[in-house]
């Protein structure tokens, strides 16, 4: 786990040791942080970096490593809107559903309005 | 008021008199959970020592402080053997002399190890001591135990204390020591954090006075060539003085036509050369127009 990350830091010529890396894994196991990339960044920095002069290099190595991972997330197919709406229908109260209906109606109205507008322009 | 030690360590989330940034809170909580020392570095006056006091108060743990000087030896934190008293007592025929334990003086580390509840142990300005000092404490801080040769007993910590170590970066610390610590660098607070910090120290400060004061403060900090830039603690003191004097915000306002020396600027700049440089810069600015 995270071995590649460790070697990425090594490659960036940051003095990291195995002991510190194990501490980081231990901290993750103990649930010191909530699962977020920002919290992980801070945790990794306090465990692995012991001199503020390496902060910049750490930022770069961290960015380079996690850039790839964010791309993977971005590649995931988008969840279809219809599916999400169906999910919402189950949670929403009757009033909220009515409000949603109104918004949908308003959007549809605006769309037809712009279409008629465009048509009107073309004809003149 | 004991904290459950291993099951669910208490977490630190700042206090009413101390503003901690998110990463500082995380550092303290990681040190608490994994029971490793926390090394704090940063400019003087950014609240390194205060952190230990606030953590101890917030978690309701007793605070033990060990202030390091250039002459401090690692052994003094463990215990000292008072041979002179023992010699005197033996000449006076005191019965105490038969037990060497009477002449062992417990150091801060021993007190922390022997405490019935988890404590916060502050090792302040560790870089003041010589380079061997942190190395001499490696095993004691790592294993939380040490051996007393005089009485041949092993002292082991009942509860691992939360060790907070501060450094002003006057000397490099040995790698082996650093590897065992969590490290946090207290960066100089940005304007927003600074506003929060000032708010907890001076809750009834007028907003316009604060804005004007902060503006001059950051301007002074941005001046090139200052030997000692004013830091948070200087700002807090300066504001206290401004309040005591009843300074109006107008006295601090400066604009293009009106460059002035802020009142009581001696509280911010404490170096003779810095003061002169500052006054000269302000005068030069004025003459330019």
mmCIF file of C-alpha atoms in Angstrom:
data_model
loop_
_atom_site.group_PDB
_atom_site.id
_atom_site.type_symbol
_atom_site.label_atom_id
_atom_site.label_comp_id
_atom_site.label_asym_id
_atom_site.label_seq_id
_atom_site.Cartn_x
_atom_site.Cartn_y
_atom_site.Cartn_z
ATOM 1 C CA UNK A 1 0.000 0.000 0.000
ATOM 2 C CA UNK A 2 1.319 3.381 -1.037
ATOM 3 C CA UNK A 3 4.697 1.845 -1.850
ATOM 4 C CA UNK A 4 4.782 3.737 -5.135
ATOM 5 C CA UNK A 5 4.103 6.936 -3.288
ATOM 6 C CA UNK A 6 7.049 6.223 -1.006
ATOM 7 C CA UNK A 7 9.363 5.656 -3.959
ATOM 8 C CA UNK A 8 8.087 8.779 -5.653
ATOM 9 C CA UNK A 9 9.273 10.739 -2.622
ATOM 10 C CA UNK A 10 12.593 8.912 -2.673
ATOM 11 C CA UNK A 11 12.958 9.787 -6.337
ATOM 12 C CA UNK A 12 12.363 13.433 -5.515
ATOM 13 C CA UNK A 13 15.436 13.195 -3.236
ATOM 14 C CA UNK A 14 13.463 13.692 -0.052
ATOM 15 C CA UNK A 15 15.068 11.898 2.886
ATOM 16 C CA UNK A 16 12.294 9.535 3.936
ATOM 17 C CA UNK A 17 12.904 6.411 5.962
ATOM 18 C CA UNK A 18 11.078 3.120 6.230
ATOM 19 C CA UNK A 19 10.338 3.787 9.888
ATOM 20 C CA UNK A 20 8.518 6.988 8.999
ATOM 21 C CA UNK A 21 6.636 5.256 6.220
ATOM 22 C CA UNK A 22 5.465 2.551 8.612
ATOM 23 C CA UNK A 23 4.364 5.260 11.031
ATOM 24 C CA UNK A 24 2.252 6.751 8.275
ATOM 25 C CA UNK A 25 0.605 3.388 7.559
ATOM 26 C CA UNK A 26 0.037 2.867 11.269
ATOM 27 C CA UNK A 27 -1.606 6.276 11.522
ATOM 28 C CA UNK A 28 -3.882 5.428 8.596
ATOM 29 C CA UNK A 29 -4.791 2.129 10.215
ATOM 30 C CA UNK A 30 -5.625 3.827 13.492
ATOM 31 C CA UNK A 31 -7.928 6.211 11.677
ATOM 32 C CA UNK A 32 -6.200 9.422 12.648
ATOM 33 C CA UNK A 33 -7.654 11.177 9.618
ATOM 34 C CA UNK A 34 -10.948 11.172 7.822
ATOM 35 C CA UNK A 35 -10.610 9.767 4.314
ATOM 36 C CA UNK A 36 -9.852 12.873 2.288
ATOM 37 C CA UNK A 37 -6.929 13.804 0.117
ATOM 38 C CA UNK A 38 -6.286 17.032 2.042
ATOM 39 C CA UNK A 39 -6.117 15.262 5.372
ATOM 40 C CA UNK A 40 -3.859 12.622 3.899
ATOM 41 C CA UNK A 41 -1.581 15.327 2.533
ATOM 42 C CA UNK A 42 -1.232 16.872 5.978
ATOM 43 C CA UNK A 43 -0.727 13.542 7.695
ATOM 44 C CA UNK A 44 1.887 12.426 5.175
ATOM 45 C CA UNK A 45 3.717 15.692 5.596
ATOM 46 C CA UNK A 46 3.898 15.620 9.389
ATOM 47 C CA UNK A 47 5.061 12.004 9.411
ATOM 48 C CA UNK A 48 7.487 11.978 6.490
ATOM 49 C CA UNK A 49 8.958 15.464 6.269
ATOM 50 C CA UNK A 50 11.123 16.690 9.114
ATOM 51 C CA UNK A 51 12.499 19.878 7.683
ATOM 52 C CA UNK A 52 10.546 22.777 6.226
ATOM 53 C CA UNK A 53 13.056 23.112 3.363
ATOM 54 C CA UNK A 54 11.605 19.910 1.833
ATOM 55 C CA UNK A 55 8.006 21.147 1.890
ATOM 56 C CA UNK A 56 8.187 22.361 -1.715
ATOM 57 C CA UNK A 57 9.678 19.167 -3.049
ATOM 58 C CA UNK A 58 7.115 17.175 -1.116
ATOM 59 C CA UNK A 59 4.288 19.206 -2.648
ATOM 60 C CA UNK A 60 5.597 18.489 -6.126
ATOM 61 C CA UNK A 61 6.068 14.772 -5.560
ATOM 62 C CA UNK A 62 2.671 14.532 -3.902
ATOM 63 C CA UNK A 63 1.055 16.374 -6.779
ATOM 64 C CA UNK A 64 2.772 14.203 -9.374
ATOM 65 C CA UNK A 65 1.662 11.012 -7.663
ATOM 66 C CA UNK A 66 -1.924 11.968 -6.967
ATOM 67 C CA UNK A 67 -2.466 13.628 -10.336
ATOM 68 C CA UNK A 68 -2.620 10.146 -11.847
ATOM 69 C CA UNK A 69 -5.159 8.969 -9.310
ATOM 70 C CA UNK A 70 -7.430 11.942 -9.794
ATOM 71 C CA UNK A 71 -7.412 11.202 -13.508
ATOM 72 C CA UNK A 72 -8.667 7.686 -12.848
ATOM 73 C CA UNK A 73 -11.562 9.116 -10.866
ATOM 74 C CA UNK A 74 -12.283 11.594 -13.657
ATOM 75 C CA UNK A 75 -12.401 8.755 -16.198
ATOM 76 C CA UNK A 76 -15.211 7.010 -14.367
ATOM 77 C CA UNK A 77 -18.428 7.136 -16.436
ATOM 78 C CA UNK A 78 -20.783 9.764 -15.179
ATOM 79 C CA UNK A 79 -23.787 8.563 -13.289
ATOM 80 C CA UNK A 80 -26.876 9.172 -15.437
ATOM 81 C CA UNK A 81 -29.014 12.034 -14.184
ATOM 82 C CA UNK A 82 -32.202 10.003 -14.465
ATOM 83 C CA UNK A 83 -30.810 7.455 -12.059
ATOM 84 C CA UNK A 84 -29.943 10.120 -9.523
ATOM 85 C CA UNK A 85 -33.386 11.651 -9.821
ATOM 86 C CA UNK A 86 -35.015 8.344 -9.141
ATOM 87 C CA UNK A 87 -32.827 8.062 -6.046
ATOM 88 C CA UNK A 88 -33.975 11.523 -4.993
ATOM 89 C CA UNK A 89 -37.643 10.685 -5.429
ATOM 90 C CA UNK A 90 -37.314 8.154 -2.666
ATOM 91 C CA UNK A 91 -35.809 10.628 -0.203
ATOM 92 C CA UNK A 92 -37.790 13.771 -0.923
ATOM 93 C CA UNK A 93 -40.977 14.759 0.836
ATOM 94 C CA UNK A 94 -44.153 15.512 -1.082
ATOM 95 C CA UNK A 95 -43.598 19.298 -0.864
ATOM 96 C CA UNK A 96 -40.054 19.043 -2.131
ATOM 97 C CA UNK A 97 -41.234 16.919 -5.022
ATOM 98 C CA UNK A 98 -43.812 19.557 -5.904
ATOM 99 C CA UNK A 99 -41.142 22.271 -5.796
ATOM 100 C CA UNK A 100 -38.915 20.173 -8.053
ATOM 101 C CA UNK A 101 -41.786 19.747 -10.477
ATOM 102 C CA UNK A 102 -42.145 23.518 -10.619
ATOM 103 C CA UNK A 103 -38.463 24.007 -11.407
ATOM 104 C CA UNK A 104 -38.668 21.415 -14.155
ATOM 105 C CA UNK A 105 -41.705 23.089 -15.613
ATOM 106 C CA UNK A 106 -39.971 26.483 -15.477
ATOM 107 C CA UNK A 107 -36.897 25.102 -17.271
ATOM 108 C CA UNK A 108 -39.044 23.582 -19.978
ATOM 109 C CA UNK A 109 -40.882 26.867 -20.323
ATOM 110 C CA UNK A 110 -37.621 28.785 -20.698
ATOM 111 C CA UNK A 111 -36.431 26.344 -23.326
ATOM 112 C CA UNK A 112 -39.535 26.757 -25.461
ATOM 113 C CA UNK A 113 -39.326 30.494 -24.929
ATOM 114 C CA UNK A 114 -35.781 30.676 -26.275
ATOM 115 C CA UNK A 115 -36.751 28.404 -29.169
ATOM 116 C CA UNK A 116 -39.623 30.662 -30.150
ATOM 117 C CA UNK A 117 -37.304 33.639 -29.703
ATOM 118 C CA UNK A 118 -34.789 32.159 -32.110
ATOM 119 C CA UNK A 119 -37.496 31.347 -34.584
ATOM 120 C CA UNK A 120 -38.817 34.887 -34.375
ATOM 121 C CA UNK A 121 -35.336 36.296 -35.052
ATOM 122 C CA UNK A 122 -34.822 34.053 -38.043
ATOM 123 C CA UNK A 123 -38.125 35.071 -39.594
ATOM 124 C CA UNK A 124 -37.377 38.797 -39.313
ATOM 125 C CA UNK B 1 -10.558 13.090 35.221
ATOM 126 C CA UNK B 2 -8.533 10.448 33.567
ATOM 127 C CA UNK B 3 -8.448 10.054 29.849
ATOM 128 C CA UNK B 4 -8.933 6.547 28.551
ATOM 129 C CA UNK B 5 -5.483 5.958 27.195
ATOM 130 C CA UNK B 6 -5.587 3.308 24.538
ATOM 131 C CA UNK B 7 -9.231 2.885 23.647
ATOM 132 C CA UNK B 8 -10.286 6.332 22.540
ATOM 133 C CA UNK B 9 -7.715 9.057 22.908
ATOM 134 C CA UNK B 10 -9.169 12.485 23.443
ATOM 135 C CA UNK B 11 -8.803 14.797 20.520
ATOM 136 C CA UNK B 12 -7.553 18.332 20.518
ATOM 137 C CA UNK B 13 -9.519 20.946 18.648
ATOM 138 C CA UNK B 14 -8.072 24.274 19.692
ATOM 139 C CA UNK B 15 -9.290 26.216 22.699
ATOM 140 C CA UNK B 16 -10.954 29.478 23.547
ATOM 141 C CA UNK B 17 -7.595 31.233 23.870
ATOM 142 C CA UNK B 18 -5.603 29.481 21.180
ATOM 143 C CA UNK B 19 -6.350 29.323 17.471
ATOM 144 C CA UNK B 20 -5.001 26.141 15.922
ATOM 145 C CA UNK B 21 -5.014 25.588 12.190
ATOM 146 C CA UNK B 22 -6.391 22.326 10.799
ATOM 147 C CA UNK B 23 -2.977 20.823 10.152
ATOM 148 C CA UNK B 24 -1.762 21.688 13.640
ATOM 149 C CA UNK B 25 -4.783 19.975 15.159
ATOM 150 C CA UNK B 26 -4.107 16.936 13.013
ATOM 151 C CA UNK B 27 -0.471 16.874 14.129
ATOM 152 C CA UNK B 28 -1.452 16.965 17.806
ATOM 153 C CA UNK B 29 -4.069 14.268 17.342
ATOM 154 C CA UNK B 30 -1.699 12.031 15.391
ATOM 155 C CA UNK B 31 0.876 12.380 18.161
ATOM 156 C CA UNK B 32 -1.798 11.562 20.737
ATOM 157 C CA UNK B 33 -3.077 8.503 18.894
ATOM 158 C CA UNK B 34 0.261 7.014 17.925
ATOM 159 C CA UNK B 35 1.969 8.194 21.107
ATOM 160 C CA UNK B 36 4.924 9.692 19.340
ATOM 161 C CA UNK B 37 6.638 12.952 20.177
ATOM 162 C CA UNK B 38 5.578 16.033 18.254
ATOM 163 C CA UNK B 39 8.284 18.415 17.110
ATOM 164 C CA UNK B 40 7.167 22.000 16.573
ATOM 165 C CA UNK B 41 9.242 24.525 14.694
ATOM 166 C CA UNK B 42 8.439 28.051 13.623
ATOM 167 C CA UNK B 43 9.373 31.688 13.930
ATOM 168 C CA UNK B 44 9.780 32.929 17.507
ATOM 169 C CA UNK B 45 6.491 34.276 18.838
ATOM 170 C CA UNK B 46 4.147 32.073 16.831
ATOM 171 C CA UNK B 47 2.910 30.175 19.874
ATOM 172 C CA UNK B 48 5.057 27.051 19.985
ATOM 173 C CA UNK B 49 5.361 26.890 23.748
ATOM 174 C CA UNK B 50 1.801 28.008 24.242
ATOM 175 C CA UNK B 51 0.623 25.014 22.248
ATOM 176 C CA UNK B 52 1.710 22.588 24.979
ATOM 177 C CA UNK B 53 -0.022 24.659 27.648
ATOM 178 C CA UNK B 54 -3.211 24.836 25.636
ATOM 179 C CA UNK B 55 -3.198 21.133 24.759
ATOM 180 C CA UNK B 56 -2.722 20.240 28.420
ATOM 181 C CA UNK B 57 -5.565 22.526 29.411
ATOM 182 C CA UNK B 58 -7.917 21.407 26.659
ATOM 183 C CA UNK B 59 -7.370 17.710 27.377
ATOM 184 C CA UNK B 60 -7.284 18.218 31.125
ATOM 185 C CA UNK B 61 -3.867 16.664 31.481
ATOM 186 C CA UNK B 62 -1.136 17.909 33.818
ATOM 187 C CA UNK B 63 1.685 19.754 32.061
ATOM 188 C CA UNK B 64 5.328 19.100 32.871
ATOM 189 C CA UNK B 65 7.794 21.573 31.447
ATOM 190 C CA UNK B 66 11.445 21.138 30.792
ATOM 191 C CA UNK B 67 13.146 24.282 29.556
ATOM 192 C CA UNK B 68 16.418 23.505 27.880
ATOM 193 C CA UNK B 69 19.512 25.671 28.217
ATOM 194 C CA UNK B 70 22.913 25.356 26.635
ATOM 195 C CA UNK B 71 24.141 23.603 29.785
ATOM 196 C CA UNK B 72 21.274 21.133 30.134
ATOM 197 C CA UNK B 73 22.235 17.463 30.045
ATOM 198 C CA UNK B 74 19.881 14.655 29.133
ATOM 199 C CA UNK B 75 20.554 12.961 32.463
ATOM 200 C CA UNK B 76 19.036 15.924 34.328
ATOM 201 C CA UNK B 77 15.675 15.109 32.822
ATOM 202 C CA UNK B 78 15.845 11.580 34.211
ATOM 203 C CA UNK B 79 17.312 12.008 37.682
ATOM 204 C CA UNK B 80 20.238 13.483 39.566
ATOM 205 C CA UNK B 81 22.220 11.983 42.375
ATOM 206 C CA UNK B 82 22.873 14.509 45.123
ATOM 207 C CA UNK B 83 26.219 13.306 46.420
ATOM 208 C CA UNK B 84 26.971 16.494 48.358
ATOM 209 C CA UNK B 85 23.894 16.221 50.582
ATOM 210 C CA UNK B 86 24.672 12.615 51.214
ATOM 211 C CA UNK B 87 28.208 13.432 52.302
ATOM 212 C CA UNK B 88 26.963 16.148 54.630
ATOM 213 C CA UNK B 89 24.336 13.853 56.163
ATOM 214 C CA UNK B 90 26.880 11.117 56.711
ATOM 215 C CA UNK B 91 29.085 13.510 58.638
ATOM 216 C CA UNK B 92 26.144 14.615 60.752
ATOM 217 C CA UNK B 93 25.221 10.994 61.386
ATOM 218 C CA UNK B 94 21.769 11.260 59.824
ATOM 219 C CA UNK B 95 20.006 7.902 59.448
ATOM 220 C CA UNK B 96 18.743 8.940 56.039
ATOM 221 C CA UNK B 97 22.172 8.316 54.634
ATOM 222 C CA UNK B 98 21.736 4.545 54.535
ATOM 223 C CA UNK B 99 19.221 4.678 51.742
ATOM 224 C CA UNK B 100 20.586 6.071 48.534
ATOM 225 C CA UNK B 101 17.036 6.671 47.333
ATOM 226 C CA UNK B 102 16.865 9.731 49.559
ATOM 227 C CA UNK B 103 19.465 11.406 47.399
ATOM 228 C CA UNK B 104 18.052 10.645 44.002
ATOM 229 C CA UNK B 105 16.267 13.703 42.705
ATOM 230 C CA UNK B 106 13.650 12.909 40.108
ATOM 231 C CA UNK B 107 13.828 14.767 36.825
ATOM 232 C CA UNK B 108 10.959 15.899 34.657
ATOM 233 C CA UNK B 109 10.926 12.745 32.572
ATOM 234 C CA UNK B 110 10.767 10.545 35.661
ATOM 235 C CA UNK B 111 7.881 12.608 37.000
ATOM 236 C CA UNK B 112 6.038 12.167 33.718
ATOM 237 C CA UNK B 113 6.702 8.424 33.706
ATOM 238 C CA UNK B 114 5.629 7.992 37.308
ATOM 239 C CA UNK B 115 2.449 10.049 36.993
ATOM 240 C CA UNK B 116 -0.800 8.211 37.618
ATOM 241 C CA UNK B 117 -2.479 9.812 34.610
ATOM 242 C CA UNK B 118 -1.216 10.651 31.132
ATOM 243 C CA UNK B 119 0.628 13.954 31.086
ATOM 244 C CA UNK B 120 1.803 16.463 28.534
ATOM 245 C CA UNK B 121 5.568 16.815 28.598
ATOM 246 C CA UNK B 122 7.008 19.962 27.057
ATOM 247 C CA UNK B 123 10.669 19.933 26.073
ATOM 248 C CA UNK B 124 11.148 23.578 25.238
ATOM 249 C CA UNK B 125 13.814 24.823 22.820
ATOM 250 C CA UNK B 126 15.628 21.549 22.392
ATOM 251 C CA UNK B 127 18.033 23.178 19.940
ATOM 252 C CA UNK B 128 19.598 25.176 22.781
ATOM 253 C CA UNK B 129 21.385 22.107 24.115
ATOM 254 C CA UNK B 130 24.355 20.513 22.407
ATOM 255 C CA UNK B 131 23.925 18.139 19.492
ATOM 256 C CA UNK B 132 24.209 14.988 21.600
ATOM 257 C CA UNK B 133 21.290 15.940 23.799
ATOM 258 C CA UNK B 134 18.477 14.624 21.565
ATOM 259 C CA UNK B 135 20.442 11.464 20.867
ATOM 260 C CA UNK B 136 20.853 10.835 24.584
ATOM 261 C CA UNK B 137 17.098 10.924 24.979
ATOM 262 C CA UNK B 138 16.320 8.645 22.028
ATOM 263 C CA UNK B 139 15.797 5.464 23.965
ATOM 264 C CA UNK B 140 13.986 7.136 26.841
ATOM 265 C CA UNK B 141 11.469 8.767 24.513
ATOM 266 C CA UNK B 142 11.170 5.762 22.238
ATOM 267 C CA UNK B 143 10.785 3.000 24.813
ATOM 268 C CA UNK B 144 9.592 5.203 27.649
ATOM 269 C CA UNK B 145 11.889 3.561 30.157
ATOM 270 C CA UNK B 146 15.319 4.109 31.703
ATOM 271 C CA UNK B 147 17.613 2.497 34.223
ATOM 272 C CA UNK B 148 18.690 4.018 37.501
ATOM 273 C CA UNK B 149 22.183 2.728 38.161
ATOM 274 C CA UNK B 150 22.415 3.884 41.760
ATOM 275 C CA UNK B 151 19.380 1.901 42.908
ATOM 276 C CA UNK B 152 19.445 -0.683 40.090
ATOM 277 C CA UNK B 153 15.849 -0.212 39.134
ATOM 278 C CA UNK B 154 14.125 0.169 35.814
ATOM 279 C CA UNK B 155 11.702 3.067 35.574
ATOM 280 C CA UNK B 156 8.993 2.456 33.038
ATOM 281 C CA UNK B 157 6.234 4.863 32.092
ATOM 282 C CA UNK B 158 2.813 3.982 33.493
ATOM 283 C CA UNK B 159 1.244 6.058 30.741
ATOM 284 C CA UNK B 160 3.107 7.301 27.733
ATOM 285 C CA UNK B 161 3.113 11.081 28.045
ATOM 286 C CA UNK B 162 2.350 13.277 25.060
ATOM 287 C CA UNK B 163 5.766 14.758 24.326
ATOM 288 C CA UNK B 164 5.800 18.164 22.656
ATOM 289 C CA UNK B 165 9.212 19.422 21.614
ATOM 290 C CA UNK B 166 9.878 22.920 20.346
ATOM 291 C CA UNK B 167 12.837 24.132 18.353
ATOM 292 C CA UNK B 168 13.902 27.518 17.039
ATOM 293 C CA UNK B 169 16.087 25.896 14.434
ATOM 294 C CA UNK B 170 19.338 27.209 15.873
ATOM 295 C CA UNK B 171 20.909 23.799 15.434
ATOM 296 C CA UNK B 172 20.157 20.854 13.211
ATOM 297 C CA UNK B 173 18.632 17.933 15.038
ATOM 298 C CA UNK B 174 19.983 14.430 14.466
ATOM 299 C CA UNK B 175 18.201 12.310 11.863
ATOM 300 C CA UNK B 176 17.621 9.352 14.151
ATOM 301 C CA UNK B 177 15.787 11.638 16.511
ATOM 302 C CA UNK B 178 13.721 13.298 13.788
ATOM 303 C CA UNK B 179 12.589 9.977 12.389
ATOM 304 C CA UNK B 180 10.740 9.191 15.597
ATOM 305 C CA UNK B 181 8.821 12.446 15.758
ATOM 306 C CA UNK B 182 5.921 13.996 13.991
ATOM 307 C CA UNK B 183 6.939 17.343 12.631
ATOM 308 C CA UNK B 184 4.877 20.468 12.281
ATOM 309 C CA UNK B 185 6.093 23.830 11.097
ATOM 310 C CA UNK B 186 3.959 26.690 12.379
ATOM 311 C CA UNK B 187 3.784 29.001 9.402
ATOM 312 C CA UNK B 188 3.238 32.684 9.993
ATOM 313 C CA UNK B 189 -0.545 33.177 10.180
ATOM 314 C CA UNK B 190 -2.268 34.783 7.230
ATOM 315 C CA UNK B 191 -4.438 37.835 7.729
ATOM 316 C CA UNK B 192 -7.595 35.826 8.343
ATOM 317 C CA UNK B 193 -6.084 33.515 10.940
ATOM 318 C CA UNK B 194 -4.458 36.548 12.521
ATOM 319 C CA UNK B 195 -7.862 38.193 12.860
ATOM 320 C CA UNK B 196 -9.119 35.080 14.680
ATOM 321 C CA UNK B 197 -6.081 35.058 16.941
ATOM 322 C CA UNK B 198 -6.525 38.715 17.820
ATOM 323 C CA UNK B 199 -10.232 38.137 18.422
ATOM 324 C CA UNK B 200 -9.587 35.566 21.164
ATOM 325 C CA UNK B 201 -7.047 37.837 22.867
ATOM 326 C CA UNK B 202 -8.896 41.141 22.544
ATOM 327 C CA UNK B 203 -12.565 40.302 22.062
ATOM 328 C CA UNK B 204 -13.804 43.896 22.315
ATOM 329 C CA UNK B 205 -11.447 45.564 19.913
ATOM 330 C CA UNK B 206 -13.048 47.929 17.433
ATOM 331 C CA UNK B 207 -13.115 46.481 13.963
ATOM 332 C CA UNK B 208 -11.687 49.581 12.288
ATOM 333 C CA UNK B 209 -8.826 49.875 14.767
ATOM 334 C CA UNK B 210 -7.972 46.221 14.182
ATOM 335 C CA UNK B 211 -8.088 46.611 10.422
ATOM 336 C CA UNK B 212 -5.807 49.650 10.562
ATOM 337 C CA UNK B 213 -3.445 47.956 13.007
ATOM 338 C CA UNK B 214 -3.220 44.780 10.962
ATOM 339 C CA UNK B 215 -2.511 46.789 7.853
ATOM 340 C CA UNK B 216 0.432 48.608 9.430
ATOM 341 C CA UNK B 217 1.590 45.355 11.018
ATOM 342 C CA UNK B 218 1.795 43.483 7.737
ATOM 343 C CA UNK B 219 3.385 46.505 6.081
ATOM 344 C CA UNK B 220 6.132 46.540 8.689
ATOM 345 C CA UNK B 221 6.603 42.805 8.288
ATOM 346 C CA UNK B 222 6.969 43.221 4.544
ATOM 347 C CA UNK B 223 9.811 45.733 4.921
ATOM 348 C CA UNK B 224 13.027 44.301 3.556
ATOM 349 C CA UNK B 225 16.116 44.165 5.744
ATOM 350 C CA UNK B 226 14.555 43.880 9.171
ATOM 351 C CA UNK B 227 16.618 41.810 11.579
ATOM 352 C CA UNK B 228 13.661 40.568 13.594
ATOM 353 C CA UNK B 229 10.283 40.807 11.992
ATOM 354 C CA UNK B 230 7.453 41.418 14.451
ATOM 355 C CA UNK B 231 5.470 38.251 15.124
ATOM 356 C CA UNK B 232 2.109 37.316 16.590
ATOM 357 C CA UNK B 233 3.086 37.876 20.208
ATOM 358 C CA UNK B 234 4.416 41.356 19.399
ATOM 359 C CA UNK B 235 1.194 42.209 17.585
ATOM 360 C CA UNK B 236 -0.892 41.099 20.567
ATOM 361 C CA UNK B 237 1.230 43.219 22.917
ATOM 362 C CA UNK B 238 1.074 46.201 20.593
ATOM 363 C CA UNK B 239 -2.721 45.983 20.400
ATOM 364 C CA UNK B 240 -2.861 45.845 24.181
ATOM 365 C CA UNK B 241 -0.865 49.070 24.326
ATOM 366 C CA UNK B 242 -3.003 50.742 21.662
ATOM 367 C CA UNK B 243 -6.101 49.849 23.651
ATOM 368 C CA UNK B 244 -4.589 51.099 26.905
ATOM 369 C CA UNK B 245 -3.624 54.384 25.254
ATOM 370 C CA UNK B 246 -7.030 54.726 23.668
ATOM 371 C CA UNK B 247 -5.532 55.243 20.221
ATOM 372 C CA UNK B 248 -8.077 56.115 17.570
ATOM 373 C CA UNK B 249 -8.036 54.198 14.287
ATOM 374 C CA UNK B 250 -7.367 57.461 12.458
ATOM 375 C CA UNK B 251 -3.940 57.694 14.045
ATOM 376 C CA UNK B 252 -3.019 54.484 12.234
ATOM 377 C CA UNK B 253 -4.511 55.183 8.851
ATOM 378 C CA UNK B 254 -2.052 55.992 6.176
ATOM 379 C CA UNK B 255 -2.535 56.664 2.547
ATOM 380 C CA UNK B 256 -0.590 58.009 -0.384
ATOM 381 C CA UNK B 257 -0.202 61.548 0.991
ATOM 382 C CA UNK B 258 0.104 60.604 4.579
ATOM 383 C CA UNK B 259 2.853 58.193 5.516
ATOM 384 C CA UNK B 260 3.374 58.093 9.236
ATOM 385 C CA UNK B 261 5.148 56.233 11.938
ATOM 386 C CA UNK B 262 2.528 54.222 13.809
ATOM 387 C CA UNK B 263 2.230 55.073 17.517
ATOM 388 C CA UNK B 264 4.077 52.866 20.011
ATOM 389 C CA UNK B 265 5.966 51.131 17.240
ATOM 390 C CA UNK B 266 8.631 50.232 19.795
ATOM 391 C CA UNK B 267 6.407 47.317 20.774
ATOM 392 C CA UNK B 268 6.728 45.866 17.295
ATOM 393 C CA UNK B 269 10.356 46.574 16.527
ATOM 394 C CA UNK B 270 12.639 45.742 19.402
ATOM 395 C CA UNK B 271 15.947 46.101 17.685
ATOM 396 C CA UNK B 272 17.762 49.464 17.692
ATOM 397 C CA UNK B 273 18.875 49.042 14.080
ATOM 398 C CA UNK B 274 15.439 47.942 12.944
ATOM 399 C CA UNK B 275 13.881 51.003 14.582
ATOM 400 C CA UNK B 276 16.298 53.353 12.876
ATOM 401 C CA UNK B 277 15.868 51.656 9.531
ATOM 402 C CA UNK B 278 12.129 51.869 9.848
ATOM 403 C CA UNK B 279 12.120 55.555 10.775
ATOM 404 C CA UNK B 280 14.497 56.363 7.958
ATOM 405 C CA UNK B 281 12.319 54.504 5.438
ATOM 406 C CA UNK B 282 9.219 56.358 6.551
ATOM 407 C CA UNK B 283 10.992 59.732 6.313
ATOM 408 C CA UNK B 284 12.362 58.886 2.884
ATOM 409 C CA UNK B 285 8.879 57.995 1.720
ATOM 410 C CA UNK B 286 7.607 61.337 2.952
ATOM 411 C CA UNK B 287 10.347 63.361 1.266
ATOM 412 C CA UNK B 288 9.752 61.632 -2.022
ATOM 413 C CA UNK B 289 6.375 63.233 -2.406
#
